[in-house]
Coordinates of C-alpha atoms and ligand atoms in Angstrom, one line a residue:
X33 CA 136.3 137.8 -107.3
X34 CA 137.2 134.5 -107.5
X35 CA 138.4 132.6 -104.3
X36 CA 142.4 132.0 -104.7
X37 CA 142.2 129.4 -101.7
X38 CA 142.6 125.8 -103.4
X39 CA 140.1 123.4 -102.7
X40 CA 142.0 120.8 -100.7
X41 CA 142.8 123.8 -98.5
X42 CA 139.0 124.6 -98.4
X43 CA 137.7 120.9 -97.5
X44 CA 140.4 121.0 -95.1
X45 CA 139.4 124.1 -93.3
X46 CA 135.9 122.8 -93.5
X47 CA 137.1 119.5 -91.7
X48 CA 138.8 121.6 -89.1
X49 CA 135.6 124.1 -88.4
X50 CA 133.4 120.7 -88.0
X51 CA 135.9 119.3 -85.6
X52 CA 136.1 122.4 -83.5
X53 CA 132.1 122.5 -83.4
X54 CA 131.7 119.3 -82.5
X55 CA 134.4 119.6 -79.4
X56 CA 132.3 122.8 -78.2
X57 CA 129.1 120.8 -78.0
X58 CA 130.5 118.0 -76.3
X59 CA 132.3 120.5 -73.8
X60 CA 129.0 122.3 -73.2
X61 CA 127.0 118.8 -72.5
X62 CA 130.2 118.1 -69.9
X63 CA 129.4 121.3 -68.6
X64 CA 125.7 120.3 -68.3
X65 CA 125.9 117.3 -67.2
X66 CA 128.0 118.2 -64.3
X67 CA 125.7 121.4 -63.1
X68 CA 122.8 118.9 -63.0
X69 CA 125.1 115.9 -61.2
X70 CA 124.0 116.9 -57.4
X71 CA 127.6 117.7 -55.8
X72 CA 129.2 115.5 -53.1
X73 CA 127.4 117.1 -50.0
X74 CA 124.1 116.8 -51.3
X75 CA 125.1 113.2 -52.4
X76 CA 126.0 112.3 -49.2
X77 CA 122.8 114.2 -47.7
X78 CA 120.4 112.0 -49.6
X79 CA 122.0 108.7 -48.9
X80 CA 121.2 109.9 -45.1
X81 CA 117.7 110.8 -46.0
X82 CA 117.6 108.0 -47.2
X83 CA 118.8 105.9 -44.4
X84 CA 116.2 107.4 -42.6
X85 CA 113.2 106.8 -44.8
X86 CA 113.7 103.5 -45.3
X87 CA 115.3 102.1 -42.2
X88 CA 112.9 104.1 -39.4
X89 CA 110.1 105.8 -41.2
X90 CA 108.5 106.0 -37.8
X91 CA 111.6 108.1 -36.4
X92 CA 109.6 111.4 -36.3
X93 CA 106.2 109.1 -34.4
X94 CA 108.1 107.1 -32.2
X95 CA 109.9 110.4 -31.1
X96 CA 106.1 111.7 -31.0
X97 CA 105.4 109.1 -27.8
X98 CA 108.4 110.7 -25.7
X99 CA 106.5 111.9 -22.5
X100 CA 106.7 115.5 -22.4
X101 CA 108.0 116.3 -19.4
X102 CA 107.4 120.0 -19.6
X103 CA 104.2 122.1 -18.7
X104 CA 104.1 124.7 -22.0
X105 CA 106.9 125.6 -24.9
X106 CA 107.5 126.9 -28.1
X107 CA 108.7 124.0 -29.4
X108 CA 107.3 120.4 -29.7
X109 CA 109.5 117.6 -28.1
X110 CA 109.9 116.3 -31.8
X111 CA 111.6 119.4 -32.8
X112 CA 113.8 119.0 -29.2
X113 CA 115.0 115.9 -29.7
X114 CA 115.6 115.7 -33.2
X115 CA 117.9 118.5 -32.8
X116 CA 119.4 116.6 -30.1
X117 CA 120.1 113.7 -32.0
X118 CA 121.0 115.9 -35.3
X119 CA 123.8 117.5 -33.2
X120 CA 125.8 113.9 -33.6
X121 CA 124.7 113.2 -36.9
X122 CA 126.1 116.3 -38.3
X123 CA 129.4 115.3 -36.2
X124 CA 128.9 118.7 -34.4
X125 CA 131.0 118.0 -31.6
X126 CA 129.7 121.2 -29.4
X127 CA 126.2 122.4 -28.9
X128 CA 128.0 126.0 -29.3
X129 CA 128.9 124.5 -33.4
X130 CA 125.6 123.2 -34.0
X131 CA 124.1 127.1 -32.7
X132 CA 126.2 128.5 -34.9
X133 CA 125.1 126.7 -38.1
X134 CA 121.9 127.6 -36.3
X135 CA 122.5 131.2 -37.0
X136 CA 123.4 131.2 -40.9
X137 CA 120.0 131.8 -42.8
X138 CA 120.1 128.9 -45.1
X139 CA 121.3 126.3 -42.6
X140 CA 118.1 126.7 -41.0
X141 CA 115.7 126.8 -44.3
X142 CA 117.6 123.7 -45.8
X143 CA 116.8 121.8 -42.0
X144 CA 113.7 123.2 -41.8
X145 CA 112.8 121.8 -45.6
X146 CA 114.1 118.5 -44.9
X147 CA 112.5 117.3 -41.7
X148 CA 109.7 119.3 -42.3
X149 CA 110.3 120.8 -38.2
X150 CA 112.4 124.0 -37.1
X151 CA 115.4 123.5 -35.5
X152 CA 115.5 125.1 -31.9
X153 CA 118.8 126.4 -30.2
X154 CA 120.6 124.1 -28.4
X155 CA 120.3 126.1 -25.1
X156 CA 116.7 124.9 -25.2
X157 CA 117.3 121.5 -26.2
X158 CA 119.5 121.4 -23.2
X159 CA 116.9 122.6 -20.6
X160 CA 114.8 119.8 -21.6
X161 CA 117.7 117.2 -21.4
X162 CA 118.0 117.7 -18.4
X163 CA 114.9 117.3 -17.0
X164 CA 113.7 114.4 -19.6
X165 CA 114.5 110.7 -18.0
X166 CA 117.4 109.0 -19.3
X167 CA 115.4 106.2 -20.0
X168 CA 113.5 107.9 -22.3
X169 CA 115.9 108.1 -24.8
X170 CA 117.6 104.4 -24.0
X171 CA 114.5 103.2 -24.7
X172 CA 113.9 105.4 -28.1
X173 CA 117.7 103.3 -29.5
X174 CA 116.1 99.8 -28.2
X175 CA 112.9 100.6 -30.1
X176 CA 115.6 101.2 -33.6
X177 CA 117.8 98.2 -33.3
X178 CA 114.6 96.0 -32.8
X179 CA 113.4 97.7 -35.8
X180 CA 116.8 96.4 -37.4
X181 CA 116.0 93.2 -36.2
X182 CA 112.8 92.6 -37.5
X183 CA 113.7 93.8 -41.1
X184 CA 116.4 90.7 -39.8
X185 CA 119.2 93.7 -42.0
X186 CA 121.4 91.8 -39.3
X187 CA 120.5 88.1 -39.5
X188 CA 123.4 87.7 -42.8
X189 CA 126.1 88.2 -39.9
X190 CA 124.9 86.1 -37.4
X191 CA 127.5 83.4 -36.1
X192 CA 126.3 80.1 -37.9
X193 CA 123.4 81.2 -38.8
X194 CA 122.2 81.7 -35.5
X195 CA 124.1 83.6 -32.8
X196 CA 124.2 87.9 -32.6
X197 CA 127.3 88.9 -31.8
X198 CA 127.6 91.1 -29.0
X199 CA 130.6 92.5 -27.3
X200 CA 130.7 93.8 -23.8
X201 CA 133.2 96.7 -22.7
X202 CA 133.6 99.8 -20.4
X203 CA 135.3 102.8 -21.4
X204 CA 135.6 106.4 -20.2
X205 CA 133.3 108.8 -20.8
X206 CA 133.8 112.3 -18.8
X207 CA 136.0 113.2 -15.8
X208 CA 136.5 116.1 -13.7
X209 CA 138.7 117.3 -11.3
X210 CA 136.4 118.6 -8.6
X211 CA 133.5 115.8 -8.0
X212 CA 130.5 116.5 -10.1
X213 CA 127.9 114.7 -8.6
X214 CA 127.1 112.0 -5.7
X215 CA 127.7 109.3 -8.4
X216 CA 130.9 109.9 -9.5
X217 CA 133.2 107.6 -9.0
X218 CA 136.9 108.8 -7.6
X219 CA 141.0 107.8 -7.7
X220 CA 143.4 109.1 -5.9
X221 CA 147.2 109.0 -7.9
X222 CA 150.1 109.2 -5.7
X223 CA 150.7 112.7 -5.8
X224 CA 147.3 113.1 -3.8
X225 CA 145.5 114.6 -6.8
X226 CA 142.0 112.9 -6.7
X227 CA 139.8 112.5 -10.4
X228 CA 136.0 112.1 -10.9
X229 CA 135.2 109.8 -13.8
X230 CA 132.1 108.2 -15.4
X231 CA 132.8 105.3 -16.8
X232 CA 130.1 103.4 -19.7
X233 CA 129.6 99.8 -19.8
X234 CA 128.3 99.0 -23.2
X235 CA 126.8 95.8 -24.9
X236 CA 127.3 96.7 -28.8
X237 CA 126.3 94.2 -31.8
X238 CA 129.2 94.1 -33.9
X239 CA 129.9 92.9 -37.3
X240 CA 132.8 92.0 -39.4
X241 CA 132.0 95.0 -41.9
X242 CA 132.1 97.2 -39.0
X243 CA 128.7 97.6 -37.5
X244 CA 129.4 98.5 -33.9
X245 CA 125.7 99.4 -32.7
X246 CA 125.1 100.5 -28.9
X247 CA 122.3 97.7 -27.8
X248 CA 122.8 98.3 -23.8
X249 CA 124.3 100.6 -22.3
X250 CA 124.8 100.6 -18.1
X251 CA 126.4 103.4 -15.9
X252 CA 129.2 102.3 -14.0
X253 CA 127.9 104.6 -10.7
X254 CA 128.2 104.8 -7.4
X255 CA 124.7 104.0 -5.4
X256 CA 123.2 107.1 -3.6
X257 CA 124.0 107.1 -0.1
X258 CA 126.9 105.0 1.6
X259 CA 129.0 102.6 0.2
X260 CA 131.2 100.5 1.2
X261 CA 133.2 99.6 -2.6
X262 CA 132.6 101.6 -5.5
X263 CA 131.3 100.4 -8.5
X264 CA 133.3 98.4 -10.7
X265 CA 133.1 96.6 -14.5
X266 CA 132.0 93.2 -12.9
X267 CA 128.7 94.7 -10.5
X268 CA 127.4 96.9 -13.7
X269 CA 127.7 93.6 -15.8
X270 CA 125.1 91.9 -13.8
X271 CA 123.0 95.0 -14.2
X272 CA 123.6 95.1 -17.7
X273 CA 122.6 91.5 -18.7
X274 CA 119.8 92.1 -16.6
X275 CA 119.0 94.8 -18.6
X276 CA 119.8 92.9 -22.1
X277 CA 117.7 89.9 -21.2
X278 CA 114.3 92.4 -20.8
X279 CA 114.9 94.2 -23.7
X280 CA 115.8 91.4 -25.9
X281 CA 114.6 88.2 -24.5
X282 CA 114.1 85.9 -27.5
X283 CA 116.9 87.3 -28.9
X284 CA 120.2 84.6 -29.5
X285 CA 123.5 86.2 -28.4
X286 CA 127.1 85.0 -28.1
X287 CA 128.7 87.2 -26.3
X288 CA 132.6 89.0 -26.7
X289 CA 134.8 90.0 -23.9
X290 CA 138.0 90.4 -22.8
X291 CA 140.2 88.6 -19.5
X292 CA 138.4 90.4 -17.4
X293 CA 135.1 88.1 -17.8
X294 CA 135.9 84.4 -17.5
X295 CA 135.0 84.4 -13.8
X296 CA 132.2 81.9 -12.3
X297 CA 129.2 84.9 -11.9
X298 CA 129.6 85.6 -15.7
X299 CA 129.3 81.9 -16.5
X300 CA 126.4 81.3 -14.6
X301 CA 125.2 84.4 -15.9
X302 CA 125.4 83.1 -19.4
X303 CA 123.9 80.0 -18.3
X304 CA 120.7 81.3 -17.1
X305 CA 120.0 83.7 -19.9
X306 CA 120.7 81.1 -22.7
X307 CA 123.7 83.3 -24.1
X308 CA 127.1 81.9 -25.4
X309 CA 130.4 83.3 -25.2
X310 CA 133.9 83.5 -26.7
X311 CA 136.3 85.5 -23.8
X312 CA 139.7 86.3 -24.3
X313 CA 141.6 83.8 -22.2
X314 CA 144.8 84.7 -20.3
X315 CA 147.5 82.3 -19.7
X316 CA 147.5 81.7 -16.1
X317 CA 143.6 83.1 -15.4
X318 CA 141.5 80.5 -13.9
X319 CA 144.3 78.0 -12.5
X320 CA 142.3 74.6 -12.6
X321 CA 141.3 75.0 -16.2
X322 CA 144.7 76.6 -17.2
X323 CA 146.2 73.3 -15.5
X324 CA 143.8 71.1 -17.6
X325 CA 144.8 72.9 -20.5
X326 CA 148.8 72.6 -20.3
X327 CA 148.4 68.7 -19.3
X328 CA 145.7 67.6 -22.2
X329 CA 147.3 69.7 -25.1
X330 CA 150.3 67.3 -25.6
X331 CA 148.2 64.5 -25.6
X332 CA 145.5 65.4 -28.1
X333 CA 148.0 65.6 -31.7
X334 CA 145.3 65.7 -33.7
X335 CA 143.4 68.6 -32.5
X336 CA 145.4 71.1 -34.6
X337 CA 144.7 72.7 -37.8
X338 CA 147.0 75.2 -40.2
X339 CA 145.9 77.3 -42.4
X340 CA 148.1 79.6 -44.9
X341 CA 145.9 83.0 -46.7
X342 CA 147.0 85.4 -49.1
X343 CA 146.6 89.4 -48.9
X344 CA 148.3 90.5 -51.8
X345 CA 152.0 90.5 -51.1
X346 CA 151.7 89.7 -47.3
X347 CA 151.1 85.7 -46.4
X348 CA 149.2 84.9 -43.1
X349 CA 149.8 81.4 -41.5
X350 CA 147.6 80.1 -38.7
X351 CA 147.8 77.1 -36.5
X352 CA 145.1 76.3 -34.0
X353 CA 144.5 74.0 -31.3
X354 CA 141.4 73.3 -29.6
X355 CA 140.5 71.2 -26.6
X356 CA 136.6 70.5 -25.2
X357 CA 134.9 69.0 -21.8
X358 CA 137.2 71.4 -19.1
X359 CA 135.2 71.7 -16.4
X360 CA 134.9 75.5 -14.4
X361 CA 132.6 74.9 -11.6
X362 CA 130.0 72.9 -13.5
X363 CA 130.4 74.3 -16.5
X364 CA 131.7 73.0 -19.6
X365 CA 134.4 75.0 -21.7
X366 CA 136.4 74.5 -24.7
X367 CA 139.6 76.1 -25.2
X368 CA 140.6 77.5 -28.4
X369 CA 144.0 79.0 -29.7
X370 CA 145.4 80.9 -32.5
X371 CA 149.2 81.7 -33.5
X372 CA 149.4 83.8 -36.2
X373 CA 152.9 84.9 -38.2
X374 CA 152.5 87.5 -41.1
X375 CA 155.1 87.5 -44.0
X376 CA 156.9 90.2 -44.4
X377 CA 156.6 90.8 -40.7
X378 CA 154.9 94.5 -40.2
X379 CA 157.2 97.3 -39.1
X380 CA 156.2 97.3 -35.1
X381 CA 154.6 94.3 -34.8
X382 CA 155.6 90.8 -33.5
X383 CA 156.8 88.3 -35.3
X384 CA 154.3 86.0 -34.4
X385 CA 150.9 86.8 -32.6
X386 CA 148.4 84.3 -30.6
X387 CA 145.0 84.4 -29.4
X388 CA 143.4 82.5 -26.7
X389 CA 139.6 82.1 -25.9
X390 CA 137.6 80.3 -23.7
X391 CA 134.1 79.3 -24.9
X392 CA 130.8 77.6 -24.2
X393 CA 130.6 76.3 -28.0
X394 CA 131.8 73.0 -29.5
X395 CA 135.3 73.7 -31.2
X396 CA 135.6 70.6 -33.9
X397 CA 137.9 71.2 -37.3
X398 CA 135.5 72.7 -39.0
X399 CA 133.9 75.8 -36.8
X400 CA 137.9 76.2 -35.0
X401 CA 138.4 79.3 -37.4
X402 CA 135.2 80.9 -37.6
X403 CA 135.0 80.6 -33.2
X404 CA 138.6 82.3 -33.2
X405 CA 137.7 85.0 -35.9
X406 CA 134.5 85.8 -33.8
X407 CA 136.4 86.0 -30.2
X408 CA 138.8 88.7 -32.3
X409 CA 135.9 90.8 -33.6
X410 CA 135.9 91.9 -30.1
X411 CA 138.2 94.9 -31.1
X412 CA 135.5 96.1 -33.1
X413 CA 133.8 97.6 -29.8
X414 CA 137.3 99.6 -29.5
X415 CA 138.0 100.6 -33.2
X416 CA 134.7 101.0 -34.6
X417 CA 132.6 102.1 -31.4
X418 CA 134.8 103.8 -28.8
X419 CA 137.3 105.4 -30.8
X420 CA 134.8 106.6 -33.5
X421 CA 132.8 108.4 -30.8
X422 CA 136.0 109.5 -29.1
X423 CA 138.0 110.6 -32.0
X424 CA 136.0 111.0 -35.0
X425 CA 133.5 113.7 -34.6
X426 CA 131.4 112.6 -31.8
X427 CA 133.3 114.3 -29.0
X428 CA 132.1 111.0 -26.6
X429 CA 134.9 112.7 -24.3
X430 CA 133.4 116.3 -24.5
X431 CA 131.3 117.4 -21.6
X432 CA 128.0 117.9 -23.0
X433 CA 126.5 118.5 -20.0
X434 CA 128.8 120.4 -17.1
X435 CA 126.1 119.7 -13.8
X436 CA 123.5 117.8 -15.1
X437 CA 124.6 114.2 -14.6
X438 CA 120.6 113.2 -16.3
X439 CA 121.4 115.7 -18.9
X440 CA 124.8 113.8 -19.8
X441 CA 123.3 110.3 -19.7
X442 CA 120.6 111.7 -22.6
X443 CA 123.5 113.4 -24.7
X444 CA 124.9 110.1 -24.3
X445 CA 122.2 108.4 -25.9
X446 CA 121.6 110.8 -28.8
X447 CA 124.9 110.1 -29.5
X448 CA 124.1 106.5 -30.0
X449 CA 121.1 107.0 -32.1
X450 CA 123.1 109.4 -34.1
X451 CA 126.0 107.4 -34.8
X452 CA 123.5 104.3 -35.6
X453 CA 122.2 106.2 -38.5
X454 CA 125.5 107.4 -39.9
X455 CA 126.8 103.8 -39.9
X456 CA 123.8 102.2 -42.0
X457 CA 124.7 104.9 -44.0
X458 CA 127.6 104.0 -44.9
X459 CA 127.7 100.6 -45.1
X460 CA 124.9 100.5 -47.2
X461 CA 126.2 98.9 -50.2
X462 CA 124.8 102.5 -52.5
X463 CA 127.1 105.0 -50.6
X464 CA 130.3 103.0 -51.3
X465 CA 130.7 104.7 -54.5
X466 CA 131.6 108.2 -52.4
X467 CA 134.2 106.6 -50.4
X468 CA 136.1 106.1 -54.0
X469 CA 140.0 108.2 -54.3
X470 CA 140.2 107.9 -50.5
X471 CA 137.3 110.1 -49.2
X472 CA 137.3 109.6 -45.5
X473 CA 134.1 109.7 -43.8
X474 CA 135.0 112.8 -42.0
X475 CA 135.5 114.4 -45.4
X476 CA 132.3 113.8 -46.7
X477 CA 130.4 114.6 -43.5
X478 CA 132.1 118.3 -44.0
X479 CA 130.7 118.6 -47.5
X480 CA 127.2 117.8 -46.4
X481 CA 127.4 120.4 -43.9
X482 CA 129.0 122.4 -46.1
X483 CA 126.2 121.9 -48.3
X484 CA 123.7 122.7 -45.7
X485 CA 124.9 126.3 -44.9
X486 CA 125.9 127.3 -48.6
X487 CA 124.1 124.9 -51.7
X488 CA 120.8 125.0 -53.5
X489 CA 118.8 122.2 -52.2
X490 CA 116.7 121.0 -54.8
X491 CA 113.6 119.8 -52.8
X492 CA 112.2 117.1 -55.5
X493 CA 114.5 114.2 -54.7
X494 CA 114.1 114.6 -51.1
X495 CA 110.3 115.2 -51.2
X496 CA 110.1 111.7 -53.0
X497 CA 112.3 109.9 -51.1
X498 CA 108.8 108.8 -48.5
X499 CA 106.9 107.6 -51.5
X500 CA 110.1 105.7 -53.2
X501 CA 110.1 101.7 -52.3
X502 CA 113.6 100.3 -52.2
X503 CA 115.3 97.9 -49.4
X504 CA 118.5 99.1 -48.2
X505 CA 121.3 96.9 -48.4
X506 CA 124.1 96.9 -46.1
X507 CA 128.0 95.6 -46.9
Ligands
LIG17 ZN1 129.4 112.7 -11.4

């Protein structure tokens, strides 16, 4: 029979029947493409595998040397304290969270596959925690930032080329209303309600991209025995410095701190061990120099800069003034100053804002900015290492440890050496693409948990990651 259809009809159906074809296959290689693309938890996953690999491939031996403290048990102390330290890298929060994960089949195979050791409950890591010396541990995160250090993956934020910036705070860790141990220390309010607290003081390298990395860390403890004062901010200092100068002896730091350090004993301090310093200065705090500065500042004109930056629609204006040679007790400080007004004013800000700090440094024209910008990163020890560990997953505030005050102090240290990994992670300049569409951090640690308990870990990229040579860049 011959076909009635005419043949423009034809050539269009034709047309139309390629077109549709062609659509299919380009919808099934979509399809394809995205099965094979590894999804977001596993992404995540390897850039931490990653960070481990390449930044401390001795992790596993270095956690090898920990003295064993115990006298037989099922599992090695590598196992012990890698769980220990996994329990803040997967943002646990609890030991109870962590033993549940512990539970679900393929949580524990995917673990297992990737570190290569089994993962132990957390009731066993515990026993061991709290027999193990803290200083075990302390010493495990001074042994990973010198590692840092001599790859020099923090020299590009060193203050002219030279200085580490490291800022010094305290900051509440646990408290209790019944006294936990002899070292607590105690306040009474004025309803006659007394609290136990343990308070940290903690020298952390910061950065301007948001490094905030735990390099010493000192209890602030009452002594055994009698006492006449508790312990305060200002007695662990001098233990703390102490403490920095052995570990890192060579090592140039300028200092960050707010008013409650520009006191004679911190200067000479400073002195001794070679370090500089930007404080916070408060009007009024150390009278002779505050005098100094209020009499010379009219009559040095010149020593004033201003500076005007843009930030999309919002303009920033800055004047500063600077004097040098004031004299504190034999030491020579320079004063430095900052007023700031943003335009359009921010809703619940001030109209104008001003920063004072005290340093050992020349101020001149050209380093007046850069000294004041440092002496300001000192909030990074707040934003980007207290309230992380308080608020964003690392439960610094949650009581690890009920009795053991030893067990606490290595919980505390884990925590560091957890949250150290997670921050090279992402800062290094490969993960940025998975903070894209306003992923949080906290987002994307859920997915690679969620990954862990319910995806199909491929072991071949993971397997090669040892073998693979590539330097890992941070922002
Ligand atoms: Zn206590």
């Amino acid at each position: 029979m011959k076909n009635s259809t005419p043949a423009f009809l034809q050539r269009r159906q034709h047309r139309k029947a390629r077109h549709t074809a062609k659509r299919q296959a380009q919808r099934r290689a979509q399809r394809r493409a995205a099965a094979a693309e590894p999804s977001r938890g596993q992404a995540v996953l390897y850039e931490l595998c990653k960070t481990i690999h390449h930044v401390f491939p001795n992790l596993f031996d270095q956690l090898r040397q920990v003295e064993d403290c115990r006298q037989k048990s099922d599992y090695t102390l590598v196992e012990i304290l890698l769980a220990g330290i996994m329990l803040f890298v997967f943002q646990e929060g609890s030991r109870n969270a962590l033993n549940n994960k512990r539970d679900e089949k393929k949580f524990r195979k995917h673990y297992e596959c990737l570190f290569k050791l089994r993962l132990p409950h957390l009731d066993t890591v515990h026993r061991v925690l709290c027999r193990l010396p803290d200083t075990e541990l302390e010493q495990l995160k001074h042994t990973l930032v010198k590692t840092l250090l001599e790859k020099k993956m923090l020299h590009k934020y060193r203050l002219f080329e030279r200085w580490f910036v490291v800022a010094v705070d305290g900051t509440g860790v646990v408290s209790f209303s019944e006294q936990h141990c002899e070292h607590c220390l105690h306040r009474t309010s004025k309803t006659g309600k007394t609290t136990y607290f343990h308070p940290v003081l903690e020298a952390k390298l910061i950065t301007a991209s948001g490094l905030s990395i735990s390099i010493a860390t000192e209890w602030i403890a009452n002594p055994d025995g009698e006492y006449d004062k508790q312990d305060c901010e200002r007695k662990a200092f001098v233990r703390l410095a102490a403490q920095l100068k052995q570990q890192y002896p060579r090592l140039p730091i300028c200092l960050t701190a707010d008013g409650l350090y520009p006191y004679q004993g911190f200067f000479d301090i400073c002195r001794q061990n070679g370090w500089a310093f930007i404080l916070t200065f408060q009007d009024g705090n150390l009278p002779t120099v505050w005098q100094d500065v209020q009499g010379l500042l009219p009559r040095t004109p010149a020593q004033c800069q201003h500076q005007r930056r843009y930030h999309g629609s919002t303009v920033i204006d800055q004047t500063f003034r600077w004097l040098n040679h004031l004299d504190s007790g034999g030491h020579t400080l320079a004063w430095l100053e900052c007023v700031e007004i943003v335009t359009p004013q921010k809703k619940g800000k001030p109209p104008q804002s001003r920063f004072v700090h005290l340093t050992n440094l020349t101020v001149t024209a050209s380093t007046v900015r850069v000294l004041s910008r440092t002496g300001r990163l000192r909030w990074k020890i707040e934003n980007e290492g207290f309230n992380t560990q308080k608020h964003l997953g690392y439960g610094l505030e949650h009581k690890y440890a009920r009795v053991s005050w030893q067990a606490a102090k290595n919980y505390y240290q884990c925590l560091q050496i957890g949250h150290l990994i997670n921050q090279l992670t992402i800062l290094s300049t490969t993960f940025q693409v998975h903070l894209q569409d306003k992923k949080t951090c906290r987002h994307l640690w859920f997915c690679l948990v969620a990954f862990l308990l319910e995806g199909h870990l491929s072991q071949s990229p993971f397997d090669t990651l040892a073998q693979q040579r590539f330097q890992l860049r941070l922002l």
